[in-house]
């Protein structure tokens, strides 16, 4: 079975008319009238007297060819895409290993008018660590329709694509999707889960999905789905060798999150899912941390022992080990509108007292020496992907006991869509 490490794939993307489209998100607009609050938008400084849990730095792959290097890029630039990692494994051909990107909201130039055009896409790209190249993959089978703000996590040994939004033509509002598809990595073939859709009247988008360990009693493979409809429950997509996949409601108890989308989540250890941030339908944003115990199915709102990141939607969240996660970027609300963030935080969770501690590792400028303007750190953004490069060799200059994560794509609201590639280095102090 794959040991899955993946990034947060829930992002806030504008339709061409400026709205977050979809029946349940029509009220959510990227304008300061919807998101305005005077208490947000502040860069929070870490406590200089308290030792940080990690040291962090960025590598721009396009400026560091002598170290890691990058000889090709994903085109066109995009945001709101999904990503997944096929790790080093005896069960998979070495040619399949690496980071994959699917779909998203592409930004391109119309040659006939020299105007920027934006559209959803369904292309599949593969980043090969051995050659540090991006290559478009021509998968076989029925490709999923174009979409953004979907989710993708592993169910057993296959990445499973859930829901999403296809904006289609300008002014139509598009369609919120309820379909579920999987990618057979042995032959790179897309397959639909025939007759199986996400529960609800109108599909799901801006949700999260998390790959879970097999059920201890039944050994069923499991994938958790959480969207704005999940209040007293989560959705479990399950499969075993003798049954077709099915979705069921798993009831939960405790202090559960208020309805939200554009939030982030990842599996911590084998029995805990960590949730962070997100946006409600009325536009209010959150910086809350919740954990869901997979044995008791009880929610707990985690108190922080330190000042943490601002309220935001569409950040990246990635587990590093059994106690720590890293959070990057997102978009926050200010009195003048949406503001993209480029800060990096470590989130350390104590299993004993169910408290957490935030450490600001890098601010929006990368650090004191390597500035964004000089190309040494990524521009602030949301709707990006961040993936842990576990077990991959990225060159002779790699260090032992250091975490490496690949940042790709994203969007600075109303400014730019990115297709750059950065590696985040994290070493424990």
XYZ file of C-alpha atoms in Angstrom:
429
model
C 0.000 0.000 0.000
C 1.139 3.543 -0.688
C 2.170 5.693 2.228
C 0.468 8.806 0.997
C 1.756 12.313 1.467
C -0.202 14.968 -0.315
C -0.910 18.596 -0.263
C -3.948 20.531 0.407
C -5.997 20.652 -2.774
C -8.887 22.880 -1.763
C -8.632 26.316 -3.321
C -10.675 29.428 -3.984
C -10.810 30.293 -7.662
C -12.680 33.105 -9.324
C -15.051 32.682 -12.160
C -14.560 35.049 -15.042
C -17.259 37.340 -13.672
C -15.545 37.625 -10.291
C -17.691 35.172 -8.352
C -16.978 31.903 -6.687
C -19.616 30.126 -8.711
C -21.741 27.181 -7.733
C -25.144 26.866 -6.105
C -23.881 26.834 -2.541
C -21.127 29.425 -2.976
C -22.899 32.122 -5.015
C -22.743 34.575 -2.129
C -18.978 34.227 -1.759
C -17.256 36.935 -3.762
C -13.682 38.067 -3.947
C -14.338 41.641 -2.933
C -13.652 43.504 0.254
C -17.370 43.933 0.770
C -17.707 40.190 1.307
C -14.467 39.577 3.170
C -13.694 42.906 4.837
C -12.429 42.876 8.401
C -10.010 45.254 10.038
C -8.472 42.638 12.318
C -7.070 40.503 9.496
C -4.298 40.940 6.967
C -1.534 41.428 9.520
C 1.836 39.691 9.264
C 2.372 38.046 12.641
C 5.885 37.992 14.029
C 7.212 34.950 15.857
C 8.543 35.178 19.396
C 12.327 35.692 19.044
C 12.948 34.213 22.505
C 11.378 30.873 21.629
C 13.289 28.397 19.505
C 11.587 27.427 16.272
C 10.909 23.759 15.611
C 12.328 23.867 12.068
C 14.694 25.894 9.947
C 13.370 26.656 6.473
C 14.626 27.964 3.148
C 13.481 28.052 -0.472
C 15.185 26.799 -3.634
C 13.996 28.209 -6.952
C 14.463 25.305 -9.348
C 14.795 27.656 -12.284
C 17.639 29.582 -10.625
C 19.505 26.618 -9.175
C 20.255 24.295 -12.066
C 23.567 23.339 -10.547
C 21.773 21.945 -7.475
C 18.465 20.447 -8.505
C 17.535 22.074 -11.773
C 14.439 22.206 -13.934
C 14.455 21.718 -17.676
C 10.729 21.951 -18.457
C 7.543 23.508 -17.071
C 3.815 22.880 -16.917
C 2.011 24.994 -19.498
C -0.226 26.879 -19.357
C 0.121 28.217 -15.783
C -2.678 27.123 -13.458
C -4.242 27.266 -10.045
C -6.875 25.179 -8.352
C -5.300 21.999 -9.704
C -4.845 18.794 -7.738
C -1.611 16.926 -7.146
C -0.570 13.554 -5.829
C 2.715 11.764 -5.225
C 3.617 8.268 -6.376
C 6.398 7.404 -3.930
C 9.414 5.179 -4.331
C 8.025 1.654 -4.039
C 8.709 -1.909 -5.126
C 5.067 -2.091 -6.222
C 5.363 0.593 -8.890
C 7.524 0.990 -11.961
C 10.265 3.533 -11.360
C 9.034 5.476 -14.388
C 5.766 6.170 -12.528
C 7.398 7.681 -9.437
C 7.120 11.401 -8.872
C 4.628 14.247 -8.535
C 1.512 14.458 -10.700
C -0.667 17.492 -11.434
C -4.153 17.305 -12.942
C -6.553 19.946 -14.177
C -7.059 23.345 -12.619
C -7.849 26.842 -13.829
C -5.461 27.639 -16.681
C -4.365 31.117 -17.721
C -3.250 31.597 -21.317
C -2.973 34.216 -24.033
C -5.417 34.409 -26.922
C -3.136 34.916 -29.918
C -5.904 36.475 -31.984
C -6.707 39.210 -29.474
C -3.674 39.327 -27.159
C -6.092 39.026 -24.249
C -5.678 36.745 -21.264
C -8.104 33.834 -21.309
C -8.903 31.500 -18.427
C -10.469 28.078 -18.614
C -10.660 24.804 -16.731
C -8.510 21.974 -18.013
C -8.129 18.217 -17.620
C -4.537 17.599 -18.663
C -2.230 15.370 -16.602
C 1.426 16.234 -15.919
C 4.225 14.219 -14.317
C 7.320 15.614 -12.597
C 10.148 13.082 -12.652
C 12.592 13.546 -9.763
C 15.358 11.648 -11.575
C 15.414 14.098 -14.487
C 13.683 17.084 -12.845
C 11.393 17.473 -15.846
C 7.656 17.997 -16.300
C 6.049 15.834 -18.977
C 2.433 15.810 -20.138
C 0.944 12.320 -19.844
C -1.465 10.950 -22.425
C -3.510 8.681 -20.181
C -5.862 6.179 -21.765
C -9.518 5.569 -20.983
C -12.203 8.191 -20.505
C -10.482 11.254 -19.102
C -12.367 13.150 -16.378
C -13.963 16.346 -17.643
C -12.139 19.663 -17.056
C -12.397 20.945 -13.495
C -10.840 22.865 -10.653
C -11.256 22.825 -6.857
C -11.542 19.037 -6.868
C -9.677 16.688 -4.536
C -7.480 13.670 -5.113
C -6.222 11.096 -2.594
C -5.224 7.462 -2.729
C -7.675 4.629 -2.157
C -5.387 1.644 -1.747
C -2.868 2.019 -4.585
C -4.800 4.307 -6.934
C -5.341 8.075 -6.880
C -9.058 8.878 -6.723
C -10.419 12.138 -8.137
C -13.533 13.461 -6.377
C -15.908 16.192 -7.517
C -14.807 19.672 -8.524
C -16.214 22.568 -10.510
C -16.283 23.070 -14.266
C -17.087 26.776 -14.905
C -17.784 26.089 -18.612
C -18.884 29.199 -20.554
C -18.820 32.664 -19.021
C -22.085 33.523 -17.309
C -23.434 29.978 -17.086
C -22.296 29.342 -13.523
C -20.842 26.040 -14.650
C -21.536 22.748 -12.946
C -20.544 21.310 -9.577
C -19.467 17.726 -10.222
C -20.438 14.621 -8.266
C -18.340 12.111 -10.203
C -15.583 9.875 -8.832
C -12.745 8.536 -11.001
C -9.533 6.625 -10.370
C -6.238 6.370 -12.236
C -4.795 2.883 -12.693
C -1.071 3.554 -12.396
C -0.088 0.197 -13.872
C -1.379 1.244 -17.297
C -2.172 4.949 -16.774
C -5.866 4.459 -17.494
C -8.693 6.575 -16.114
C -11.735 4.663 -14.883
C -15.058 5.983 -13.568
C -16.685 4.537 -10.475
C -19.782 3.470 -12.348
C -23.006 4.246 -10.504
C -21.205 5.908 -7.580
C -21.452 9.653 -6.965
C -20.852 12.038 -4.085
C -24.012 12.326 -1.919
C -25.885 15.621 -2.118
C -28.151 17.467 -4.496
C -25.436 19.287 -6.386
C -22.123 17.445 -6.211
C -19.195 18.863 -4.279
C -16.285 21.233 -4.780
C -13.904 23.177 -2.533
C -13.904 20.124 -0.269
C -11.049 17.991 1.057
C -10.259 14.301 0.809
C -7.733 12.373 2.895
C -6.431 8.854 2.427
C -6.871 6.822 5.631
C -5.267 3.612 6.889
C -7.361 0.457 6.347
C -10.155 -0.184 8.837
C -8.695 -2.214 11.704
C -11.724 -4.493 11.954
C -12.702 -5.034 8.322
C -9.421 -4.142 6.568
C -11.396 -2.054 4.083
C -9.477 0.640 2.231
C -10.796 4.098 3.121
C -10.820 7.661 1.878
C -12.369 10.494 3.913
C -14.314 13.337 2.278
C -15.299 16.518 4.135
C -17.331 19.355 2.634
C -19.635 22.164 3.758
C -22.489 19.692 4.299
C -20.523 17.628 6.829
C -21.599 18.804 10.276
C -22.337 15.724 12.363
C -20.633 13.329 9.957
C -17.906 12.776 7.394
C -18.132 10.735 4.203
C -16.114 7.542 3.824
C -15.363 6.040 0.434
C -14.606 2.373 1.144
C -13.510 -0.663 -0.842
C -12.356 -4.198 -0.137
C -11.349 -7.043 -2.428
C -14.815 -8.575 -2.594
C -16.964 -5.466 -2.942
C -17.479 -2.558 -5.268
C -16.588 0.865 -3.815
C -19.296 2.550 -1.770
C -19.776 5.804 0.132
C -21.324 5.936 3.576
C -21.848 8.526 6.279
C -19.703 8.129 9.369
C -21.310 9.928 12.319
C -19.026 12.113 14.416
C -19.216 13.728 17.855
C -17.427 16.523 19.674
C -16.623 20.117 18.763
C -16.889 19.878 14.981
C -15.965 22.599 12.464
C -18.639 24.989 11.281
C -19.665 24.528 7.617
C -16.800 25.560 5.353
C -14.896 24.966 2.158
C -11.453 25.960 0.897
C -9.941 24.386 4.005
C -6.860 22.184 4.363
C -6.345 18.753 5.898
C -3.854 15.917 6.159
C -3.364 12.662 8.026
C -1.130 12.880 11.098
C 0.127 9.468 12.187
C -2.356 6.636 11.714
C -5.300 7.818 13.790
C -5.702 11.593 13.439
C -6.767 13.961 10.667
C -5.822 17.623 11.117
C -7.994 20.388 9.612
C -7.020 24.048 9.223
C -8.631 27.256 7.985
C -11.264 27.653 5.305
C -14.103 29.986 4.371
C -17.784 29.934 5.260
C -20.542 30.632 2.771
C -20.950 34.172 4.149
C -17.294 34.935 3.392
C -15.857 34.745 6.909
C -12.506 32.982 7.133
C -10.959 30.811 9.808
C -7.572 30.022 11.302
C -8.925 27.313 13.594
C -7.268 23.930 14.004
C -9.432 20.840 14.460
C -8.460 17.209 14.834
C -10.624 14.188 14.117
C -9.827 10.998 16.044
C -10.278 8.064 13.675
C -10.884 5.576 16.495
C -13.615 7.473 18.343
C -14.688 9.716 15.429
C -14.640 12.629 17.847
C -13.789 16.188 16.840
C -11.593 18.392 19.029
C -10.906 22.079 18.501
C -7.230 22.530 19.315
C -6.025 25.453 21.397
C -2.763 27.086 20.402
C 0.015 27.900 22.864
C 1.361 30.544 20.500
C 0.213 33.160 18.017
C -0.567 31.550 14.689
C -1.326 32.462 11.094
C -4.117 34.814 10.102
C -7.558 33.621 9.047
C -7.337 32.359 5.483
C -8.690 30.090 2.781
C -6.963 27.863 0.240
C -3.633 27.288 2.010
C -1.385 24.258 1.578
C -1.014 21.840 4.498
C 1.307 18.844 4.532
C 2.205 16.397 7.313
C 5.921 15.883 7.910
C 5.909 13.237 10.645
C 3.671 11.982 13.459
C 3.597 15.322 15.272
C 4.313 18.146 12.808
C 2.804 19.709 9.704
C 3.829 22.596 7.490
C 1.412 25.258 6.220
C 2.064 27.620 3.318
C 0.226 30.543 1.800
C -3.472 30.975 1.151
C -5.621 34.072 0.756
C -6.833 36.273 3.595
C -9.421 39.028 3.775
C -8.400 42.628 4.374
C -10.249 45.937 4.296
C -9.031 46.446 0.718
C -9.847 42.980 -0.612
C -8.167 39.614 -0.862
C -4.499 39.352 -0.052
C -2.335 36.404 -1.060
C 0.076 35.079 1.553
C 3.497 33.496 1.166
C 4.348 32.717 4.783
C 5.497 29.299 5.992
C 4.437 27.950 9.387
C 5.190 24.769 11.292
C 2.281 23.316 13.258
C 3.301 21.033 16.105
C 0.536 19.068 17.819
C 0.798 17.489 21.254
C -1.074 14.191 21.382
C -1.021 14.274 25.183
C -2.820 17.544 25.920
C -4.357 18.146 22.488
C -2.750 21.537 22.116
C -0.745 22.938 19.255
C 2.104 25.364 18.768
C 2.627 27.477 15.675
C 6.114 28.576 14.568
C 6.557 31.211 11.859
C 9.445 29.884 9.768
C 9.424 32.282 6.793
C 7.465 35.463 6.191
C 5.974 36.635 2.904
C 9.412 37.710 1.683
C 10.995 34.278 2.159
C 13.473 35.358 4.853
C 15.791 38.256 5.614
C 18.322 37.468 2.895
C 16.398 35.921 0.020
C 13.729 38.222 -1.292
C 10.793 37.443 -3.531
C 11.766 40.230 -5.922
C 15.139 38.580 -6.474
C 13.561 35.255 -7.378
C 14.813 33.345 -4.351
C 11.384 32.828 -2.792
C 7.901 32.320 -4.278
C 5.451 35.149 -4.664
C 2.549 34.977 -2.193
C -0.293 32.864 -3.564
C -3.233 30.607 -2.897
C -4.561 27.674 -4.921
C -1.106 26.095 -5.146
C 0.028 22.553 -4.328
C 2.765 21.484 -1.925
C 3.989 17.877 -1.925
C 6.450 16.049 0.293
C 9.268 14.520 -1.769
C 9.841 11.514 0.453
C 12.441 8.996 -0.696
C 13.331 10.783 -3.929
C 16.864 11.715 -4.925
C 17.122 15.314 -6.073
C 20.856 15.544 -6.544
C 24.152 15.112 -4.797
C 23.685 18.230 -2.694
C 20.673 16.842 -0.813
C 21.140 16.612 2.932
C 20.129 13.824 5.268
C 17.368 14.431 7.817
C 15.914 17.292 5.782
C 12.357 17.455 4.438
C 11.962 18.584 0.825
C 8.595 19.750 -0.546
C 7.707 20.779 -4.095
C 5.569 23.917 -4.509
C 3.845 24.296 -7.853
C 1.490 26.821 -9.424
C -1.077 28.978 -7.672
C -2.717 32.349 -7.997
C -2.245 35.858 -6.645
C -5.789 37.290 -6.649
C -6.413 39.440 -9.734
C -2.681 39.677 -10.454
C -1.033 36.532 -11.763
C -1.282 32.770 -12.190
C 1.986 30.899 -11.674
C 3.728 27.898 -13.185
C 6.983 28.274 -11.284
C 8.501 25.540 -9.141
C 10.144 25.917 -5.744
C 11.487 23.393 -3.271
C 10.957 24.120 0.417
C 13.723 22.748 2.652
C 12.898 22.036 6.300
C 15.337 20.762 8.893
C 14.437 20.024 12.511
C 16.183 22.101 15.160
